PDB file of C-alpha atoms in Angstrom:
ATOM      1  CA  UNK A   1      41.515 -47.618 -36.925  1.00  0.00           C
ATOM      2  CA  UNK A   2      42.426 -44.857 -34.830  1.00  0.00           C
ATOM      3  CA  UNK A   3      45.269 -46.186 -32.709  1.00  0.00           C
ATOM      4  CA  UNK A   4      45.421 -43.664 -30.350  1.00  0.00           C
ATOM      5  CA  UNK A   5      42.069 -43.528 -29.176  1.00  0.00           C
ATOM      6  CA  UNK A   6      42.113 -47.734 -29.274  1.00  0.00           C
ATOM      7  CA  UNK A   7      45.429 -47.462 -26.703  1.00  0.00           C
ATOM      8  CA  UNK A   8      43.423 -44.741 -24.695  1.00  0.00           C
ATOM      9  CA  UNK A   9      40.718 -46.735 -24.042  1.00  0.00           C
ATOM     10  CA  UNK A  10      42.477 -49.841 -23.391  1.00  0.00           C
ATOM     11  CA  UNK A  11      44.804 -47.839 -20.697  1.00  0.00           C
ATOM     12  CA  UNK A  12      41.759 -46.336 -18.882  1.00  0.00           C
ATOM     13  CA  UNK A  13      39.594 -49.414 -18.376  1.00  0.00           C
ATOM     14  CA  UNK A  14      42.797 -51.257 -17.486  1.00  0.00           C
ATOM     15  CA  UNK A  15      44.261 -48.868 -14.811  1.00  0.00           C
ATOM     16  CA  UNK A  16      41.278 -47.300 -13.448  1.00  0.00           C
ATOM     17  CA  UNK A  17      40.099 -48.685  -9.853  1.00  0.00           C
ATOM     18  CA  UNK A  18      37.457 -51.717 -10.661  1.00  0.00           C
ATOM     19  CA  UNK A  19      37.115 -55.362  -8.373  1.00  0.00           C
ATOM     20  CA  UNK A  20      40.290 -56.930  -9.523  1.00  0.00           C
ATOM     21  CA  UNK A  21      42.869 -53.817  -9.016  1.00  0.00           C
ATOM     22  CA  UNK A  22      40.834 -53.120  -5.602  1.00  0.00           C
ATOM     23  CA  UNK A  23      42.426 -56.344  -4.263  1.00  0.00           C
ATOM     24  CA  UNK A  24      45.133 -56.376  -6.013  1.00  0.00           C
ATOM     25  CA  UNK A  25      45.306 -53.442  -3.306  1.00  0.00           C
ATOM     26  CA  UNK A  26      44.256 -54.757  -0.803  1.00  0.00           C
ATOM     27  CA  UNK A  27      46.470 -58.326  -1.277  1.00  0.00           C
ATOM     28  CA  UNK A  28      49.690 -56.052  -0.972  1.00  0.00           C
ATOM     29  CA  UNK A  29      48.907 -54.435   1.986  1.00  0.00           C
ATOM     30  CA  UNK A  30      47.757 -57.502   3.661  1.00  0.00           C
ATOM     31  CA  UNK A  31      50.406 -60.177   2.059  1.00  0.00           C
ATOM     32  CA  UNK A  32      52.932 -58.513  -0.005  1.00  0.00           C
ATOM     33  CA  UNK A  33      53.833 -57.655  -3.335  1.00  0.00           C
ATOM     34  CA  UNK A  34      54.801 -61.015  -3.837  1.00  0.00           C
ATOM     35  CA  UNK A  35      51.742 -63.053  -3.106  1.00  0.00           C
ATOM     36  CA  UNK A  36      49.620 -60.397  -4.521  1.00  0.00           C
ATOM     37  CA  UNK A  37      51.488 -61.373  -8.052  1.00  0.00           C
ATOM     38  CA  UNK A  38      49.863 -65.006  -7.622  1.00  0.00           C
ATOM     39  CA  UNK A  39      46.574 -63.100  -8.137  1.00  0.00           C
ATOM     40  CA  UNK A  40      47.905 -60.939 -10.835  1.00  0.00           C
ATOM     41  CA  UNK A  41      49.191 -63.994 -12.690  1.00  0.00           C
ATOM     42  CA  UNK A  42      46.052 -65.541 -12.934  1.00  0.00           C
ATOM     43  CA  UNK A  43      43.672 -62.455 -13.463  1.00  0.00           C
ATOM     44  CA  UNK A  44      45.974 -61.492 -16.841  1.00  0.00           C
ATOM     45  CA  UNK A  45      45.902 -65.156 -18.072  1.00  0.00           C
ATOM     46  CA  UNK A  46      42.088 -64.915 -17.553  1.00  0.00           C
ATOM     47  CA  UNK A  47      42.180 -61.712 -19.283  1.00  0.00           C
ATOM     48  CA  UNK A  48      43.983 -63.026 -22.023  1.00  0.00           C
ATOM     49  CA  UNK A  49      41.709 -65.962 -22.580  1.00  0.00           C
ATOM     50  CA  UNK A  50      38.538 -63.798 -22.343  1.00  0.00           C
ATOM     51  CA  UNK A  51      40.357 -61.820 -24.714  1.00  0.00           C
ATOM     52  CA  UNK A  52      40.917 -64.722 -27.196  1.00  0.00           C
ATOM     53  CA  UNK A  53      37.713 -65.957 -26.916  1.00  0.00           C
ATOM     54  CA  UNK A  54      35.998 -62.777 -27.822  1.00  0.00           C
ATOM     55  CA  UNK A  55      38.021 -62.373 -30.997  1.00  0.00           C
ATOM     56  CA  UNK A  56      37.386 -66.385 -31.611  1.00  0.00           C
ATOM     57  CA  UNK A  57      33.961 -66.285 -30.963  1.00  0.00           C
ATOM     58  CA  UNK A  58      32.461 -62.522 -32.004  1.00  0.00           C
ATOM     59  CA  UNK A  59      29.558 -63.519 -33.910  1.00  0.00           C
ATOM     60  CA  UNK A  60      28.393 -66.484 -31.608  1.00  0.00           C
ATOM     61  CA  UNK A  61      29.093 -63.930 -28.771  1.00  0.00           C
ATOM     62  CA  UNK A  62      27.105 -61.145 -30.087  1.00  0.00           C
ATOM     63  CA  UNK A  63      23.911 -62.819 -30.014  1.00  0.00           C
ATOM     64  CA  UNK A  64      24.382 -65.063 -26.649  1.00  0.00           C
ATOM     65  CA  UNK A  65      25.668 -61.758 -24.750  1.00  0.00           C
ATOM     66  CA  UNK A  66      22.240 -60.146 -24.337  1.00  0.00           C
ATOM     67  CA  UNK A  67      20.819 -63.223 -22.942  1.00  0.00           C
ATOM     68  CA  UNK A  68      23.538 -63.803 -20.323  1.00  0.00           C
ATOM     69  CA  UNK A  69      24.368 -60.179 -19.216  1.00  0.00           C
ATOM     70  CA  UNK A  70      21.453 -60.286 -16.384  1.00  0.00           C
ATOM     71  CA  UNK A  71      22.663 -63.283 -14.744  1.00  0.00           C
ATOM     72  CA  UNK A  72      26.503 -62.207 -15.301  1.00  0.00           C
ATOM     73  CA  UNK A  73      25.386 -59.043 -13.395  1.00  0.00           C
ATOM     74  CA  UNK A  74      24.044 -61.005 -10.405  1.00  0.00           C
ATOM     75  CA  UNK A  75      26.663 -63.399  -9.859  1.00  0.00           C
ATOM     76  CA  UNK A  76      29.440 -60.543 -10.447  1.00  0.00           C
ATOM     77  CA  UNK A  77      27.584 -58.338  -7.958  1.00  0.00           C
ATOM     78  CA  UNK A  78      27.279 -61.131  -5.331  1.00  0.00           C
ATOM     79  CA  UNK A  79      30.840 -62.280  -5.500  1.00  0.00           C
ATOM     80  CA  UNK A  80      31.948 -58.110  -5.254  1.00  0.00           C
ATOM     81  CA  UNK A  81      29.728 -57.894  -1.904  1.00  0.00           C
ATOM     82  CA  UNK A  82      31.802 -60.994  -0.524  1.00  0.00           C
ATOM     83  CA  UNK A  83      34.854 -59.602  -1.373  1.00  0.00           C
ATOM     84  CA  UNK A  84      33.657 -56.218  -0.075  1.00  0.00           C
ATOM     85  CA  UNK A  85      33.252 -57.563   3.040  1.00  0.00           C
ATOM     86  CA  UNK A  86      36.394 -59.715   3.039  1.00  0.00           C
ATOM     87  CA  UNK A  87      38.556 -56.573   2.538  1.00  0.00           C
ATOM     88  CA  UNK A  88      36.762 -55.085   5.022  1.00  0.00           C
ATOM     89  CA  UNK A  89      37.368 -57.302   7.418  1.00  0.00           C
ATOM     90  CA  UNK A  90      41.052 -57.891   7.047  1.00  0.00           C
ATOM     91  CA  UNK A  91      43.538 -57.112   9.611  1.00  0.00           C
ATOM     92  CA  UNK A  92      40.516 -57.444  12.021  1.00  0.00           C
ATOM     93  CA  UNK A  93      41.470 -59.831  15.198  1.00  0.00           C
ATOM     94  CA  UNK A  94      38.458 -61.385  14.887  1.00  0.00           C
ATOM     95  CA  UNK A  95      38.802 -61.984  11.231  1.00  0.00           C
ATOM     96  CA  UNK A  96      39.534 -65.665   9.806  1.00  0.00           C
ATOM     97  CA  UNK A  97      41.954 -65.239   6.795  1.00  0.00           C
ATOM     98  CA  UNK A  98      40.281 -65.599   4.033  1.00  0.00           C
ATOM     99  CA  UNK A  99      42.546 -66.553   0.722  1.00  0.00           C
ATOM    100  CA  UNK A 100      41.838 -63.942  -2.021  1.00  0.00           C
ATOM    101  CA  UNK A 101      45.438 -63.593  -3.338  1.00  0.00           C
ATOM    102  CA  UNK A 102      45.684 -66.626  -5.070  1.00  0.00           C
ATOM    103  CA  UNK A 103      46.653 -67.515  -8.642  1.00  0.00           C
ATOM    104  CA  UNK A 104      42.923 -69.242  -8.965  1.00  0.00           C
ATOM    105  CA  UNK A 105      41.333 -66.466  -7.550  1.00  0.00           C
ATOM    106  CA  UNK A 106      42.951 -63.924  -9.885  1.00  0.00           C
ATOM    107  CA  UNK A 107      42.018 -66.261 -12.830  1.00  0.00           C
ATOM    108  CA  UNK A 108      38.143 -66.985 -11.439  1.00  0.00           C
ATOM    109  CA  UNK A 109      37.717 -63.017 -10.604  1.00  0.00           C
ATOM    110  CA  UNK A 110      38.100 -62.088 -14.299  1.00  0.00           C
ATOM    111  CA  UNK A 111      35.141 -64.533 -15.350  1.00  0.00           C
ATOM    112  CA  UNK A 112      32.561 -63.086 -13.646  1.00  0.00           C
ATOM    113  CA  UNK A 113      33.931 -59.249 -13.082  1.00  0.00           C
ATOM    114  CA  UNK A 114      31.383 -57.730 -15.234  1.00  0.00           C
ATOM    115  CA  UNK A 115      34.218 -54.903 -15.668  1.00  0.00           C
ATOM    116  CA  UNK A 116      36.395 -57.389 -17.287  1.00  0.00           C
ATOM    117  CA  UNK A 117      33.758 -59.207 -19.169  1.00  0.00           C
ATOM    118  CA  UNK A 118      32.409 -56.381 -20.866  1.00  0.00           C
ATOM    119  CA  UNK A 119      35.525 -54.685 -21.662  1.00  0.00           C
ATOM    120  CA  UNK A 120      36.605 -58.008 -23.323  1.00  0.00           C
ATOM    121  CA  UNK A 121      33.888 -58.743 -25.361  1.00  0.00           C
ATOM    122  CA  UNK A 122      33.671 -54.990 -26.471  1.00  0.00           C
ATOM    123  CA  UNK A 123      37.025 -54.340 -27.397  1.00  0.00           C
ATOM    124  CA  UNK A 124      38.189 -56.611 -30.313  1.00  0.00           C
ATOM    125  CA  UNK A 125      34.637 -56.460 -32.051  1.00  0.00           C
ATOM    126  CA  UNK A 126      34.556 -52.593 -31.857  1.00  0.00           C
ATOM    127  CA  UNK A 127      38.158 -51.361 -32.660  1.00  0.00           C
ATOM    128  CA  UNK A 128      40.115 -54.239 -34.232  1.00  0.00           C
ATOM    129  CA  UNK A 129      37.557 -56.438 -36.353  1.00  0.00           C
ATOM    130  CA  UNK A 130      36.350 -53.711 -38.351  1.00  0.00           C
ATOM    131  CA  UNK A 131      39.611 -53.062 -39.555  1.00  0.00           C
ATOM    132  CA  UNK A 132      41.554 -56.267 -39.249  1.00  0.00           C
ATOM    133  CA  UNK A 133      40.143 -59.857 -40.263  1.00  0.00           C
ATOM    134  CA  UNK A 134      43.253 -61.929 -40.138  1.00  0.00           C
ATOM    135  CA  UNK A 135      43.457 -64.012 -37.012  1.00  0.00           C
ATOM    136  CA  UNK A 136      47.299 -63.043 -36.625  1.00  0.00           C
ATOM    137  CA  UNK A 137      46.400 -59.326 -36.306  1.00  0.00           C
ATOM    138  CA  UNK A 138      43.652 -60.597 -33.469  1.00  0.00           C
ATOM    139  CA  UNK A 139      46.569 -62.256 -32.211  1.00  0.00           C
ATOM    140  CA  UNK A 140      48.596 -59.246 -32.176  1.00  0.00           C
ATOM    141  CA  UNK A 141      46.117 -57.336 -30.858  1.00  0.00           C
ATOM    142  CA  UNK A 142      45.044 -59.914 -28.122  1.00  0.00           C
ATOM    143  CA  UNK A 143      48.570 -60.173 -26.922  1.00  0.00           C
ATOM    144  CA  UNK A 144      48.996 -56.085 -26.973  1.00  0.00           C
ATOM    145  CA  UNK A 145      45.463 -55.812 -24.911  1.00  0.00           C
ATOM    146  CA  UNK A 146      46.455 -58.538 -22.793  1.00  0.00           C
ATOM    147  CA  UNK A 147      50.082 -56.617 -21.841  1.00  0.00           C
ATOM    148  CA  UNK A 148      48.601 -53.132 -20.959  1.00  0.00           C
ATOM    149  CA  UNK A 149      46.135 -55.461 -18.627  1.00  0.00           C
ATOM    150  CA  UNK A 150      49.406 -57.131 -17.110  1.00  0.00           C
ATOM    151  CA  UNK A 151      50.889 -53.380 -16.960  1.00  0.00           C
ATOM    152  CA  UNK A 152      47.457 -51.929 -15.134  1.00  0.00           C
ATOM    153  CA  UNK A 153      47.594 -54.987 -12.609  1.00  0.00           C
ATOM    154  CA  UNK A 154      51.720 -54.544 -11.971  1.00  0.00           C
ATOM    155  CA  UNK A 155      51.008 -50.909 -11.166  1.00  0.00           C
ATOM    156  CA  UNK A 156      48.565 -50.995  -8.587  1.00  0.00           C
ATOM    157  CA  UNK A 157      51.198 -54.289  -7.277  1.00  0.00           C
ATOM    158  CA  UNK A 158      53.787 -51.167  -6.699  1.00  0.00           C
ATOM    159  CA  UNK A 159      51.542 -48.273  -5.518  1.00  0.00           C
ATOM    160  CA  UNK A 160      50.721 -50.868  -2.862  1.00  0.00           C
ATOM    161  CA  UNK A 161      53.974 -51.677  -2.096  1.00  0.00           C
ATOM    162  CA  UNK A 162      55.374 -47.788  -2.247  1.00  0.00           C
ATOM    163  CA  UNK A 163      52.609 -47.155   0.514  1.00  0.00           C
ATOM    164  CA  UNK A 164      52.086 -50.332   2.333  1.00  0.00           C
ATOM    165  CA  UNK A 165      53.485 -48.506   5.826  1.00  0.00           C
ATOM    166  CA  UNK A 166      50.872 -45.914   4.710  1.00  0.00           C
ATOM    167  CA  UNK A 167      47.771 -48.852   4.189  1.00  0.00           C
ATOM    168  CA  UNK A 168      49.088 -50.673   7.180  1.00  0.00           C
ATOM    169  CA  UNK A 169      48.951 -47.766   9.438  1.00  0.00           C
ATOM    170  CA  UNK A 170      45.877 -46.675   8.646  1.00  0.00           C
ATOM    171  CA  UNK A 171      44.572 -49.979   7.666  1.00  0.00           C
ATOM    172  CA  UNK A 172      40.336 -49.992   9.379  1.00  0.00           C
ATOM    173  CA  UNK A 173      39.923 -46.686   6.984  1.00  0.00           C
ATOM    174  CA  UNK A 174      41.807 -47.733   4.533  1.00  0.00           C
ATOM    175  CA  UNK A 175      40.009 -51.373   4.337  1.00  0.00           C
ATOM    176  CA  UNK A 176      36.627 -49.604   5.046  1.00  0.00           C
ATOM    177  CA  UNK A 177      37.175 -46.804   2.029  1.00  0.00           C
ATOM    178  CA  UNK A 178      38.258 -49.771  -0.344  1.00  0.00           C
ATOM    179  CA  UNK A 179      35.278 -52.131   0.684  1.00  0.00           C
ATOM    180  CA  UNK A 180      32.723 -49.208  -0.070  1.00  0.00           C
ATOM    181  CA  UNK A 181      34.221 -48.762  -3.228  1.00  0.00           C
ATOM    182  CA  UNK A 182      33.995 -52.375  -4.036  1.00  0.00           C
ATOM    183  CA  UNK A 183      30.734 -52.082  -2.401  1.00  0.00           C
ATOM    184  CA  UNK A 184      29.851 -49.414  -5.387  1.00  0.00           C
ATOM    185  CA  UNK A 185      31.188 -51.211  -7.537  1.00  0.00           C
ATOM    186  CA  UNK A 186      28.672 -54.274  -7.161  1.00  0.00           C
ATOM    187  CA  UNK A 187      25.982 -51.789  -6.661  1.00  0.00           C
ATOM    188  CA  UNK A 188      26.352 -50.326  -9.618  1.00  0.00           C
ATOM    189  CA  UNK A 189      27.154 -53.263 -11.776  1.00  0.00           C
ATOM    190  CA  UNK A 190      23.918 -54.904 -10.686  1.00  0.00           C
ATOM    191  CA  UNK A 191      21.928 -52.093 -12.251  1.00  0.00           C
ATOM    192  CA  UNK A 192      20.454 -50.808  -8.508  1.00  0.00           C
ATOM    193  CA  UNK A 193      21.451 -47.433  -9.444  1.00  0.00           C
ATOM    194  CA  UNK A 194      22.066 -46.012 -12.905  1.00  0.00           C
ATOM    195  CA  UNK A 195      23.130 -42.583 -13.501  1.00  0.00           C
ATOM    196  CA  UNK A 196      21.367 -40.704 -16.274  1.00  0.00           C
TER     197      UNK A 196
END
């Protein structure tokens, strides 16, 4: 197994802008570093569990995954357009608060990000169960996973809170630019555009 490139991969899916580090963004500039943890909480905890179940489960996975990756598309797509225009909304006078910052939110996000499910159910069967068979080295490798996920989600807690006076002050571009990107994202996770 080459470690390095394992690590790599882990670090760059982890920390690189998808749905759940998008509000994690948006939940400090709109309710603190501390609320936004809630949601961080329970999105690692969900990661961890998808995690767990992918190295539990590989070989029933691997033939139920092409069956269910259409519909986990949709649904993952449609909740990314309501949370799109959620963050895009915020800080609006007219806007109702809408609670995206909890600890159940973070936890149900993960299940149906296709980001997160794919990454999850990739991972263990492509660079650890080829080399490792022993459920305490899944373990090991679960829990390591699992704490560069925390990492990814506690970093994007701080960069919020280094620059909330920056997000606040500019927050109707700054909610805009991160609801089109969320707004990409769910375009592009529901297969309307594909780059070749």
């Amino acid at each position: 197994m080459n470690i390095a490139s394992f690590i790599l991969y882990c670090i760059v899916v982890t920390f690189t802008p998808g749905p759940t580090n998008i509000v994690i963004l948006s939940s400090v500039q709109h309710y603190g570093a501390r609320k936004a943890m809630e949601y961080v909480w329970g999105a690692t905890i969900a990661f961890g569990l998808l995690l767990a179940a992918s190295a539990l489960l590989n070989r029933v996975l691997t033939g139920i995954i092409p069956n269910i990756l259409g519909i986990m598309q949709i649904a993952g797509s449609v909740y990314m357009l309501y949370l799109a225009y959620q963050i895009y909304r915020m800080g609006r006078a007219d806007a109702t608060p809408v609670q995206t910052t909890s600890f159940t939110s973070g936890l149900l996000m993960q299940f149906i990000n296709p980001k997160v499910l794919l990454f999850t159910l990739t991972v263990i069967p492509s660079y650890v169960l080829p080399y490792y068979t022993s459920s305490s080295a899944s373990f090991l490798f679960v829990l390591m996973i699992t704490v560069i996920g925390f990492l990814a989600f506690v970093t994007w807690v701080v960069c919020g809170a280094v620059f909330r006076r920056l997000l606040q002050e500019h927050h109707r571009l700054i909610n805009s630019l991160m609801a089109l990107f969320m707004l990409y994202s769910a375009v592009m996770v529901s297969g309307i555009l594909t780059w070749r």
